[in-house]
Tab-separated table of C-alpha atoms in Angstrom:
chain	number	residue	atom	x	y	z
A	1	MET	CA	-11.123	-41.355	-22.427
A	2	ASN	CA	-9.369	-42.455	-19.217
A	3	ARG	CA	-10.351	-40.140	-16.326
A	4	ASP	CA	-6.762	-39.784	-15.053
A	5	LEU	CA	-5.646	-38.799	-18.532
A	6	MET	CA	-8.430	-36.225	-18.764
A	7	ASN	CA	-7.392	-34.708	-15.412
A	8	LYS	CA	-3.764	-34.536	-16.535
A	9	MET	CA	-4.837	-32.801	-19.727
A	10	ARG	CA	-6.867	-30.248	-17.774
A	11	CYS	CA	-3.912	-29.572	-15.450
A	12	SER	CA	-1.597	-29.238	-18.454
A	13	GLN	CA	-3.992	-26.822	-20.104
A	14	LYS	CA	-4.126	-24.684	-16.933
A	15	SER	CA	-0.333	-24.733	-16.692
A	16	ILE	CA	-0.013	-23.675	-20.319
A	17	THR	CA	-2.529	-20.885	-19.779
A	18	LEU	CA	-0.680	-19.599	-16.723
A	19	PHE	CA	2.664	-19.890	-18.516
A	20	SER	CA	1.202	-17.886	-21.384
A	21	ILE	CA	0.066	-15.181	-18.953
A	22	VAL	CA	3.494	-14.992	-17.346
A	23	LEU	CA	5.373	-15.107	-20.646
A	24	THR	CA	3.148	-12.465	-22.222
A	25	GLY	CA	3.572	-10.242	-19.168
A	26	ALA	CA	7.338	-10.731	-19.160
A	27	MET	CA	7.589	-9.879	-22.855
A	28	ALA	CA	5.486	-6.803	-22.270
A	29	PHE	CA	7.700	-5.791	-19.345
A	30	PHE	CA	10.901	-6.042	-21.347
A	31	ALA	CA	9.341	-4.232	-24.279
A	32	PHE	CA	7.967	-1.600	-21.906
A	33	GLY	CA	11.232	-1.288	-20.018
A	34	ALA	CA	13.358	-0.987	-23.153
A	35	HIS	CA	13.068	2.762	-23.290
A	36	CYS	CA	15.327	5.750	-23.140
A	37	ALA	CA	13.857	8.417	-20.901
A	38	SER	CA	14.336	11.868	-22.371
A	39	GLU	CA	15.237	13.372	-19.005
A	40	VAL	CA	16.546	12.211	-15.615
A	41	ARG	CA	16.140	13.866	-12.225
A	42	TYR	CA	17.896	12.892	-8.982
A	43	LEU	CA	16.712	13.169	-5.400
A	44	SER	CA	19.018	13.149	-2.367
A	45	SER	CA	18.353	14.042	1.266
A	46	SER	CA	21.459	16.243	1.059
A	47	GLY	CA	20.377	17.838	-2.218
A	48	ASP	CA	19.164	21.357	-2.996
A	49	ASP	CA	15.732	22.171	-4.394
A	50	LYS	CA	17.214	25.247	-6.080
A	51	ALA	CA	19.499	23.029	-8.181
A	52	ASP	CA	18.445	21.581	-11.556
A	53	GLY	CA	18.220	17.977	-10.313
A	54	LYS	CA	19.812	16.634	-13.487
A	55	THR	CA	22.924	15.033	-11.948
A	56	PRO	CA	23.756	13.358	-8.622
A	57	GLU	CA	25.816	16.432	-7.758
A	58	THR	CA	22.883	18.781	-8.438
A	59	ALA	CA	20.142	16.584	-6.983
A	60	TRP	CA	16.893	17.936	-5.624
A	61	ARG	CA	16.191	17.431	-1.928
A	62	THR	CA	12.429	17.025	-1.456
A	63	ILE	CA	9.416	15.219	-2.826
A	64	GLU	CA	7.654	18.589	-3.055
A	65	ARG	CA	10.222	19.747	-5.607
A	66	ALA	CA	9.792	16.553	-7.635
A	67	ASN	CA	6.008	16.948	-7.599
A	68	ALA	CA	6.321	20.484	-8.915
A	69	ALA	CA	8.911	19.962	-11.625
A	70	LEU	CA	9.226	16.323	-12.786
A	71	PRO	CA	8.478	16.211	-16.536
A	72	ARG	CA	6.242	13.567	-18.061
A	73	GLY	CA	8.204	10.611	-19.354
A	74	ALA	CA	11.225	11.417	-17.175
A	75	THR	CA	13.105	9.148	-14.752
A	76	LEU	CA	13.194	10.116	-11.079
A	77	ARG	CA	16.036	8.468	-9.168
A	78	LEU	CA	16.015	8.403	-5.362
A	79	LYS	CA	19.325	7.987	-3.554
A	80	CYS	CA	19.804	4.626	-1.861
A	81	GLY	CA	19.972	4.780	1.923
A	82	ASP	CA	18.018	8.040	2.117
A	83	THR	CA	14.505	8.659	3.437
A	84	PHE	CA	12.124	11.087	1.755
A	85	TYR	CA	8.985	12.371	3.439
A	86	GLY	CA	5.720	13.137	1.703
A	87	GLY	CA	3.354	11.969	-0.985
A	88	LEU	CA	4.873	11.624	-4.456
A	89	THR	CA	2.563	12.179	-7.436
A	90	LEU	CA	4.057	10.777	-10.635
A	91	PRO	CA	2.920	12.300	-13.931
A	92	SER	CA	1.855	9.849	-16.603
A	93	GLY	CA	4.393	8.763	-19.179
A	94	LEU	CA	4.186	10.084	-22.713
A	95	ASP	CA	3.341	6.648	-24.109
A	96	ALA	CA	4.313	2.994	-23.673
A	97	ALA	CA	7.763	3.630	-25.169
A	98	HIS	CA	8.398	6.706	-23.001
A	99	PRO	CA	7.168	5.938	-19.486
A	100	THR	CA	7.666	7.906	-16.322
A	101	VAL	CA	10.120	5.935	-14.178
A	102	LEU	CA	10.658	5.914	-10.413
A	103	THR	CA	13.756	4.051	-9.265
A	104	SER	CA	16.956	4.383	-7.230
A	105	TRP	CA	20.581	5.367	-7.620
A	106	GLY	CA	23.733	4.789	-5.591
A	107	GLU	CA	24.614	1.972	-3.218
A	108	GLY	CA	22.973	0.702	-0.056
A	109	PRO	CA	19.405	-0.084	1.058
A	110	LYS	CA	16.465	0.891	-1.086
A	111	PRO	CA	15.487	4.547	-0.755
A	112	VAL	CA	12.488	5.010	1.525
A	113	ILE	CA	9.381	7.116	1.047
A	114	SER	CA	7.630	7.725	4.352
A	115	ALA	CA	4.635	9.678	5.662
A	116	THR	CA	5.779	10.197	9.240
A	117	LYS	CA	6.457	13.113	11.503
A	118	VAL	CA	9.539	12.443	13.601
A	119	LEU	CA	8.962	13.977	17.003
A	120	LYS	CA	11.922	15.767	18.495
A	121	PRO	CA	13.310	13.881	21.518
A	122	LYS	CA	12.554	16.756	23.885
A	123	PRO	CA	10.375	16.278	26.982
A	124	SER	CA	9.495	19.973	26.772
A	125	ILE	CA	7.302	19.486	23.673
A	126	TRP	CA	4.882	17.292	25.664
A	127	GLN	CA	2.143	18.638	27.898
A	128	ASP	CA	1.101	16.680	30.983
A	129	LEU	CA	-2.679	16.461	31.199
A	130	THR	CA	-2.427	14.332	34.383
A	131	HIS	CA	-3.696	10.804	34.900
A	132	CYS	CA	-1.252	9.421	32.317
A	133	TYR	CA	-2.519	11.672	29.514
A	134	TRP	CA	0.067	13.523	27.456
A	135	ARG	CA	-0.258	15.591	24.322
A	136	VAL	CA	2.015	17.207	21.758
A	137	ASN	CA	1.139	19.738	19.085
A	138	ILE	CA	2.012	18.000	15.811
A	139	ALA	CA	0.816	21.011	13.826
A	140	ASN	CA	3.755	22.990	15.191
A	141	PRO	CA	6.842	22.468	12.962
A	142	SER	CA	9.148	23.226	15.866
A	143	ASN	CA	8.082	19.944	17.472
A	144	TYR	CA	9.026	17.563	14.673
A	145	THR	CA	11.015	16.867	11.518
A	146	GLY	CA	10.048	14.774	8.491
A	147	LEU	CA	6.621	14.973	6.901
A	148	ILE	CA	5.108	18.394	6.313
A	149	THR	CA	1.322	18.155	6.404
A	150	ASP	CA	-1.668	19.634	8.211
A	151	ASP	CA	-3.164	16.152	8.551
A	152	CYS	CA	-3.858	15.043	12.106
A	153	ASN	CA	-5.226	11.556	11.417
A	154	PRO	CA	-2.565	9.151	12.699
A	155	GLY	CA	-2.600	5.515	11.626
A	156	PHE	CA	-0.099	4.258	14.192
A	157	LEU	CA	2.880	5.294	16.219
A	158	LEU	CA	6.333	3.933	15.551
A	159	VAL	CA	8.140	3.891	18.899
A	160	ASP	CA	11.769	2.842	18.709
A	161	SER	CA	10.833	1.036	15.455
A	162	GLU	CA	7.943	-0.866	17.108
A	163	VAL	CA	4.406	-0.314	15.846
A	164	LYS	CA	1.930	0.931	18.451
A	165	PRO	CA	-1.396	0.372	16.651
A	166	TRP	CA	-4.055	1.155	19.273
A	167	LYS	CA	-5.725	4.197	17.757
A	168	ARG	CA	-8.708	5.600	19.644
A	169	PHE	CA	-11.191	8.176	18.431
A	170	CYS	CA	-11.456	10.107	21.698
A	171	HIS	CA	-8.680	10.961	24.156
A	172	ALA	CA	-10.948	9.858	27.004
A	173	ASP	CA	-10.634	6.287	25.664
A	174	LEU	CA	-6.872	6.138	26.132
A	175	VAL	CA	-6.497	3.519	28.849
A	176	SER	CA	-3.366	1.488	28.051
A	177	PRO	CA	0.276	2.444	27.403
A	178	TRP	CA	0.730	4.000	23.965
A	179	ASP	CA	-2.979	4.243	23.181
A	180	PHE	CA	-3.246	7.357	21.029
A	181	CYS	CA	-5.594	9.626	19.114
A	182	GLY	CA	-5.339	12.803	17.074
A	183	LYS	CA	-7.557	15.886	17.186
A	184	ASP	CA	-7.264	19.537	16.125
A	185	GLY	CA	-3.537	19.338	15.521
A	186	TRP	CA	-2.766	17.512	18.768
A	187	LEU	CA	-1.534	13.972	19.330
A	188	TYR	CA	-2.785	12.483	22.599
A	189	VAL	CA	-0.928	9.542	24.161
A	190	HIS	CA	-1.436	7.437	27.261
A	191	ALA	CA	1.899	6.989	29.064
A	192	GLU	CA	3.015	6.603	32.660
A	193	LYS	CA	5.801	9.128	32.117
A	194	ASN	CA	6.654	11.798	29.603
A	195	PRO	CA	6.824	9.884	26.268
A	196	ALA	CA	10.124	11.528	25.349
A	197	THR	CA	11.705	9.942	28.436
A	198	LEU	CA	10.354	6.487	27.546
A	199	SER	CA	11.607	6.362	23.975
A	200	LYS	CA	14.462	7.685	21.893
A	201	ASP	CA	12.496	7.784	18.637
A	202	ILE	CA	8.748	8.449	18.202
A	203	ARG	CA	7.245	8.726	14.733
A	204	VAL	CA	3.641	9.482	13.836
A	205	ALA	CA	2.353	7.843	10.635
A	206	LEU	CA	-0.249	10.090	9.030
A	207	ARG	CA	-2.917	9.851	6.324
A	208	VAL	CA	-0.785	10.615	3.265
A	209	HIS	CA	-0.652	8.315	0.216
A	210	CYS	CA	3.056	7.847	-0.464
A	211	VAL	CA	3.005	7.250	-4.238
A	212	GLN	CA	0.247	8.068	-6.690
A	213	PHE	CA	1.090	6.690	-10.118
A	214	ALA	CA	-0.497	7.048	-13.543
A	215	SER	CA	-0.463	5.416	-16.976
A	216	HIS	CA	2.816	4.420	-18.631
A	217	SER	CA	4.835	4.120	-15.415
A	218	ILE	CA	7.639	1.890	-14.157
A	219	ILE	CA	8.382	1.768	-10.425
A	220	SER	CA	11.269	-0.347	-9.174
A	221	ASN	CA	13.708	-0.775	-6.293
A	222	VAL	CA	12.134	1.688	-3.863
A	223	ALA	CA	10.591	1.169	-0.421
A	224	VAL	CA	7.503	2.669	1.173
A	225	LYS	CA	7.705	2.469	4.948
A	226	ALA	CA	5.328	3.909	7.523
A	227	THR	CA	2.230	5.715	6.336
A	228	GLY	CA	-1.267	5.869	7.740
A	229	ALA	CA	-2.795	5.664	4.249
A	230	HIS	CA	-2.032	3.706	1.039
A	231	ALA	CA	1.540	2.992	-0.011
A	232	MET	CA	0.808	3.206	-3.771
A	233	HIS	CA	-2.458	3.820	-5.560
A	234	ALA	CA	-3.964	4.828	-8.888
A	235	GLY	CA	-7.303	5.027	-10.652
A	236	TRP	CA	-10.497	6.408	-9.152
A	237	GLY	CA	-11.694	8.619	-11.957
A	238	CYS	CA	-9.041	8.018	-14.605
A	239	ASP	CA	-7.781	5.087	-16.687
A	240	VAL	CA	-4.464	3.510	-15.675
A	241	ASN	CA	-2.636	1.613	-18.415
A	242	ASP	CA	0.818	0.069	-18.856
A	243	VAL	CA	2.273	0.016	-15.351
A	244	ARG	CA	5.080	-2.126	-13.909
A	245	ILE	CA	5.873	-2.239	-10.183
A	246	ALA	CA	8.808	-4.520	-9.386
A	247	ASP	CA	11.266	-5.268	-6.592
A	248	CYS	CA	9.735	-2.784	-4.145
A	249	GLU	CA	9.278	-3.072	-0.378
A	250	PHE	CA	6.214	-2.097	1.639
A	251	GLU	CA	6.282	-2.027	5.439
A	252	ASN	CA	3.834	-0.746	8.075
A	253	ILE	CA	1.076	0.664	5.922
A	254	GLY	CA	-2.300	2.121	6.930
A	255	GLY	CA	-4.370	2.526	10.069
A	256	SER	CA	-5.679	6.080	9.648
A	257	GLU	CA	-9.400	6.793	9.729
A	258	LEU	CA	-11.206	6.681	6.378
A	259	LEU	CA	-13.080	9.960	6.295
A	260	GLY	CA	-16.592	10.567	5.021
A	261	PHE	CA	-18.456	8.173	7.291
A	262	SER	CA	-20.710	8.820	10.252
A	263	PRO	CA	-18.960	9.530	13.575
A	264	HIS	CA	-20.795	6.470	14.848
A	265	TYR	CA	-19.201	4.276	12.143
A	266	ARG	CA	-15.431	4.661	12.274
A	267	ILE	CA	-13.311	2.829	9.688
A	268	ARG	CA	-9.534	2.555	9.465
A	269	PHE	CA	-7.895	1.797	6.138
A	270	GLY	CA	-4.637	1.449	4.226
A	271	ASN	CA	-3.536	-0.810	1.360
A	272	GLY	CA	-0.167	-1.715	-0.119
A	273	ILE	CA	-1.078	-1.228	-3.805
A	274	GLU	CA	-4.577	-0.178	-4.823
A	275	LEU	CA	-6.034	-0.093	-8.332
A	276	GLY	CA	-9.325	1.752	-8.237
A	277	GLY	CA	-11.701	2.079	-11.167
A	278	ASP	CA	-10.358	1.186	-14.613
A	279	ALA	CA	-6.940	-0.333	-15.283
A	280	LYS	CA	-5.248	-2.555	-17.823
A	281	ASP	CA	-1.834	-4.075	-18.470
A	282	VAL	CA	-0.453	-3.821	-14.926
A	283	ILE	CA	2.185	-6.167	-13.515
A	284	ILE	CA	3.247	-6.239	-9.869
A	285	GLU	CA	6.100	-8.638	-9.209
A	286	ARG	CA	8.845	-9.608	-6.756
A	287	CYS	CA	7.673	-7.112	-4.153
A	288	SER	CA	7.592	-7.673	-0.395
A	289	PHE	CA	4.817	-6.559	1.956
A	290	ARG	CA	4.967	-6.547	5.746
A	291	GLY	CA	2.594	-5.064	8.305
A	292	VAL	CA	-0.215	-3.822	6.023
A	293	TYR	CA	-3.385	-2.794	7.895
A	294	ASP	CA	-5.751	-3.803	5.091
A	295	VAL	CA	-4.656	-5.675	1.963
A	296	CYS	CA	-1.386	-5.989	0.066
A	297	PHE	CA	-2.987	-5.717	-3.388
A	298	THR	CA	-6.526	-4.778	-4.342
A	299	MET	CA	-8.640	-4.109	-7.428
A	300	GLN	CA	-11.766	-2.240	-6.404
A	301	GLY	CA	-14.223	0.431	-7.403
A	302	TYR	CA	-17.007	1.516	-9.732
A	303	PRO	CA	-15.641	0.692	-13.181
A	304	LYS	CA	-16.618	1.888	-16.619
A	305	LYS	CA	-14.085	-0.267	-18.454
A	306	GLY	CA	-12.938	-2.672	-15.735
A	307	TRP	CA	-9.659	-4.367	-14.930
A	308	ARG	CA	-7.896	-6.168	-17.762
A	309	ASP	CA	-4.587	-8.034	-17.867
A	310	ILE	CA	-3.659	-7.311	-14.254
A	311	HIS	CA	-1.148	-9.692	-12.657
A	312	CYS	CA	0.333	-9.803	-9.157
A	313	ARG	CA	3.002	-12.484	-8.957
A	314	ASP	CA	6.078	-13.759	-7.144
A	315	CYS	CA	5.601	-11.453	-4.156
A	316	THR	CA	6.030	-12.171	-0.440
A	317	MET	CA	3.428	-11.004	2.080
A	318	THR	CA	4.117	-11.318	5.800
A	319	ASP	CA	2.072	-10.368	8.882
A	320	CYS	CA	-0.517	-8.496	6.830
A	321	THR	CA	-4.275	-8.553	7.400
A	322	GLN	CA	-5.117	-9.626	3.827
A	323	ALA	CA	-3.202	-10.453	0.656
A	324	PHE	CA	-5.562	-10.063	-2.331
A	325	GLU	CA	-8.916	-8.275	-2.470
A	326	ILE	CA	-11.502	-7.542	-5.154
A	327	TRP	CA	-14.825	-5.734	-5.220
A	328	CYS	CA	-16.835	-4.168	-7.991
A	329	LYS	CA	-20.004	-2.079	-7.804
A	330	ARG	CA	-22.384	-0.636	-10.417
A	331	ALA	CA	-20.465	-2.083	-13.368
A	332	PRO	CA	-22.075	-1.894	-16.844
A	333	LYS	CA	-22.880	-5.209	-18.482
A	334	GLY	CA	-19.764	-6.971	-19.715
A	335	VAL	CA	-17.449	-4.849	-17.554
A	336	GLY	CA	-15.446	-6.483	-14.765
A	337	PHE	CA	-12.240	-8.498	-14.463
A	338	GLU	CA	-10.619	-9.985	-17.565
A	339	ARG	CA	-7.422	-12.068	-17.727
A	340	CYS	CA	-6.268	-11.203	-14.201
A	341	SER	CA	-4.160	-13.332	-11.873
A	342	PHE	CA	-2.708	-13.638	-8.403
A	343	ALA	CA	0.009	-16.205	-8.994
A	344	GLY	CA	3.180	-17.595	-7.459
A	345	ASN	CA	2.992	-15.454	-4.329
A	346	ARG	CA	3.964	-16.552	-0.806
A	347	THR	CA	2.026	-15.392	2.227
A	348	LEU	CA	3.131	-15.979	5.799
A	349	ARG	CA	0.846	-15.286	8.762
A	350	VAL	CA	-1.498	-13.259	6.573
A	351	GLY	CA	-4.585	-12.826	8.679
A	352	GLY	CA	-2.319	-11.788	11.543
A	353	GLY	CA	-0.024	-8.850	12.214
A	354	TRP	CA	-0.808	-5.581	13.979
A	355	GLY	CA	-3.593	-4.692	11.549
A	356	ALA	CA	-5.611	-7.814	12.283
A	357	LEU	CA	-4.959	-7.369	16.000
A	358	VAL	CA	-6.747	-4.012	16.206
A	359	ARG	CA	-9.577	-4.571	13.718
A	360	PRO	CA	-13.083	-4.505	15.172
A	361	LYS	CA	-14.055	-7.375	12.799
A	362	ARG	CA	-11.295	-9.946	12.645
A	363	ASP	CA	-13.161	-12.496	10.523
A	364	VAL	CA	-12.114	-10.541	7.420
A	365	ALA	CA	-8.449	-11.187	8.244
A	366	THR	CA	-7.823	-13.824	5.558
A	367	PRO	CA	-5.425	-14.013	2.578
A	368	LEU	CA	-8.231	-13.729	-0.009
A	369	LEU	CA	-11.095	-11.255	0.257
A	370	ILE	CA	-14.158	-10.658	-1.937
A	371	TYR	CA	-16.782	-8.008	-1.252
A	372	ASP	CA	-19.733	-6.972	-3.447
A	373	MET	CA	-19.408	-8.148	-7.051
A	374	HIS	CA	-21.922	-6.286	-9.226
A	375	THR	CA	-20.503	-7.662	-12.462
A	376	ASP	CA	-21.161	-10.532	-14.840
A	377	THR	CA	-17.524	-10.632	-15.962
A	378	VAL	CA	-14.983	-12.338	-13.710
A	379	ASP	CA	-11.811	-13.969	-15.055
A	380	ILE	CA	-9.281	-14.239	-12.237
A	381	ALA	CA	-6.807	-17.068	-11.627
A	382	VAL	CA	-5.499	-17.576	-8.076
A	383	THR	CA	-2.864	-20.220	-8.601
A	384	GLY	CA	0.609	-21.386	-7.661
A	385	ASN	CA	0.566	-19.508	-4.349
A	386	THR	CA	1.757	-20.717	-0.957
A	387	PHE	CA	-0.452	-19.706	1.963
A	388	GLU	CA	1.446	-20.470	5.170
A	389	SER	CA	0.227	-20.191	8.775
A	390	VAL	CA	-3.338	-19.323	7.822
A	391	SER	CA	-5.238	-18.722	11.063
A	392	ARG	CA	-8.792	-17.761	10.024
A	393	GLY	CA	-9.341	-19.585	6.754
A	394	LEU	CA	-8.268	-18.913	3.200
A	395	ILE	CA	-11.027	-16.664	1.868
A	396	PHE	CA	-13.691	-14.286	3.181
A	397	LYS	CA	-16.709	-13.390	1.043
A	398	SER	CA	-19.183	-10.675	2.006
A	399	GLY	CA	-21.828	-8.588	0.237
A	400	GLY	CA	-24.077	-9.592	-2.657
A	401	ALA	CA	-24.308	-13.269	-3.528
A	402	ASP	CA	-22.820	-15.677	-1.006
A	403	LYS	CA	-21.139	-17.770	-3.677
A	404	ILE	CA	-17.660	-17.100	-4.991
A	405	PRO	CA	-17.947	-15.898	-8.626
A	406	GLN	CA	-17.628	-18.740	-11.115
A	407	GLY	CA	-14.742	-17.106	-12.935
A	408	TYR	CA	-12.720	-16.690	-9.739
A	409	ARG	CA	-10.631	-19.842	-10.066
A	410	ILE	CA	-8.571	-21.112	-7.127
A	411	TYR	CA	-6.329	-24.041	-8.041
A	412	GLY	CA	-2.789	-25.380	-7.711
A	413	ASN	CA	-2.084	-23.570	-4.428
A	414	THR	CA	-0.399	-24.859	-1.266
A	415	VAL	CA	-2.005	-24.176	2.112
A	416	LYS	CA	0.113	-24.874	5.193
């Protein structure tokens, strides 16, 4: 057979396969989304946690109230234009026909979930330690509004909407303006003057995962902005099935210290969407990511069943350290990645951004990332993507075998 004809047939077959993946996923989404939630709850920053939450007029006010009282299989609607502080834990849906839904209501920008303490603009809350060292007690509720948490592990500062990413692990190492660290309830900052006189708005992003989802969930039209931990995550000890995340925004994610390591080996972390452990039938689509410390989307962990029918597609990823990551350790034989794809996404300056700037190892700042792969089952298509302004190469592989797994197929992409 003519070689050109054979190549065209192979390309056609790949296109048909990808089309089948997309079509199957789309059909599943519409079937999954065609539900009638038994109950609806509303959240508004002007609401009342003593109300029933069942109408816009009787909306709840806080994420804490939603965590305590949202029924399984219900729809939680966040008011557009409002910001809600904390970590939302969604209960699993009842089944595929009765999912738990997180979405918005009203008009205006997407509602925001944030893990920040907003420092009060009062010079009096800051203590002068001399030599350009200042500190504020962020365990004292009288010094801030926003997030309520005992955590003192900041990922970054947001100063007049600008990320200040230079986290240090000892206040003696603060040498440049807006270097910072957290210890024993105190935030330490290097500044030539009282920080409250240098800025109108200072926010501290802390180590709180903003959304933890479970099986049979739909998440759409919400934004996660400013957290020191993950924006959305699931898995790690439980199966996650039938999930759709669509039309969401993620901005300035991560940077806190990942605990549990030696004091001599300090790691910062923070992903956009993380699937740990075992997951199947998950679609992430039409989302935007900007300023993620680690990776926009990752499948990682120690699986018993693996990742099956997972698709991230048609998303935009800008100024993030990485776009798509996988790693798998201690997997049983035949357990790994099946029918997964990263398709039709657009990345711009991935491998850059504030996360890549402050990493101790910048060679990992690439769109595609593969760590240890202790599995004999890899079926992942990376296709139809546009990788623009790639500064350090397309892919970084580390741990285990040097070669990219045979079933990790990269084709039909555009690199600019």
